């Protein structure tokens, strides 16, 4: 059956890496219909909104969405889209590939980031001209949902270790509820896990990423720690992600619009192509997902590589090499 995919390139290198992923998906023996959705700075200038209702509707109705990247209006684009697909979990694998000059080649871990709450629930306001406030939201329901998802994910992927990240020593009520709920869920599911304070965890991740497997984290901590992990495995061009809900999902690289290299045709499309591989697995096309992963892995090992990885290949040359492997 045809799967309809909302394809939203967005800004900057989103316009360069999303077509690469579509080329790869089109090389597979699958029936995908790609429908392009408008979003980004240029759309804002033309239409007065960076994310037209039509694009949101497209994401809600599609079987899945592929998103490239957004620029300075990212919070007005990607956050509503993550809501539109009703995603509660943001899965961010960080893995070092052979041949890529990684700071920590032994890194192979996955962040399971809560995708709806924390400071992103967004009760921000100006109290006075010179005082601004932000209320942070954590609920037991959302904490339960992400803990259950993270523990099940760890089980399905034979993870050796599950870590629940929090800062309940300071945010006693909010992260206290997050971590206490995770403890309850672990007991009900008979799961072994450990807890880590986010600040110390950041240091341990830099020194010994090999000690970690699945890290369940509140929203903002997952955002920051996943970029940190990108730094361990060759940069932001390497980290894919899946925003998963009960009935819909959106797949996007962890990186942004990269204005410093946008338009040069040299962006590393690995993160976007690996996000497409996560979409294939979401549809149950596991063999295709693995084929795409293997093809990317081979090209990363043998070259050609893009400049962020020390090579001089263009996005197109890299993608052609992946297509050849397929
Ligand atoms: N989900 C999103 O759309 C998203 C995520 C993060 C940042 N942003 C937005 O992106 C803009 C730029 O933010 P930033 O510079 O902090 O982060 P960024 O991820 O765009 O770039 C950070 C650095 O990583 C490099 N980089 C990122 N992706 C790369 C790739 N695929 N290939 C090669 N190099 C790559 C960039 O060149 C840059 O040096 C901001 O306006 C921010 O709001 C959007
Ligand atoms: C741009 C921003 C809204 C987004 C986030 O905070 O989730 C980004 O940092 C990311 O990692 O995708």
Short mmCIF file of N, CA and C in Angstrom, two decimals, residues 17 77 277:
data_model
loop_
_atom_site.label_atom_id
_atom_site.label_comp_id
_atom_site.label_asym_id
_atom_site.label_seq_id
_atom_site.Cartn_x
_atom_site.Cartn_y
_atom_site.Cartn_z
N UNK A 17 19.71 18.41 2.36
CA UNK A 17 19.79 17.03 2.86
C UNK A 17 18.49 16.24 2.67
N UNK A 77 8.31 26.25 14.22
CA UNK A 77 8.08 25.29 13.13
C UNK A 77 8.14 23.85 13.66
N UNK A 277 16.10 6.04 7.48
CA UNK A 277 16.21 4.61 7.84
C UNK A 277 15.35 4.32 9.08
#
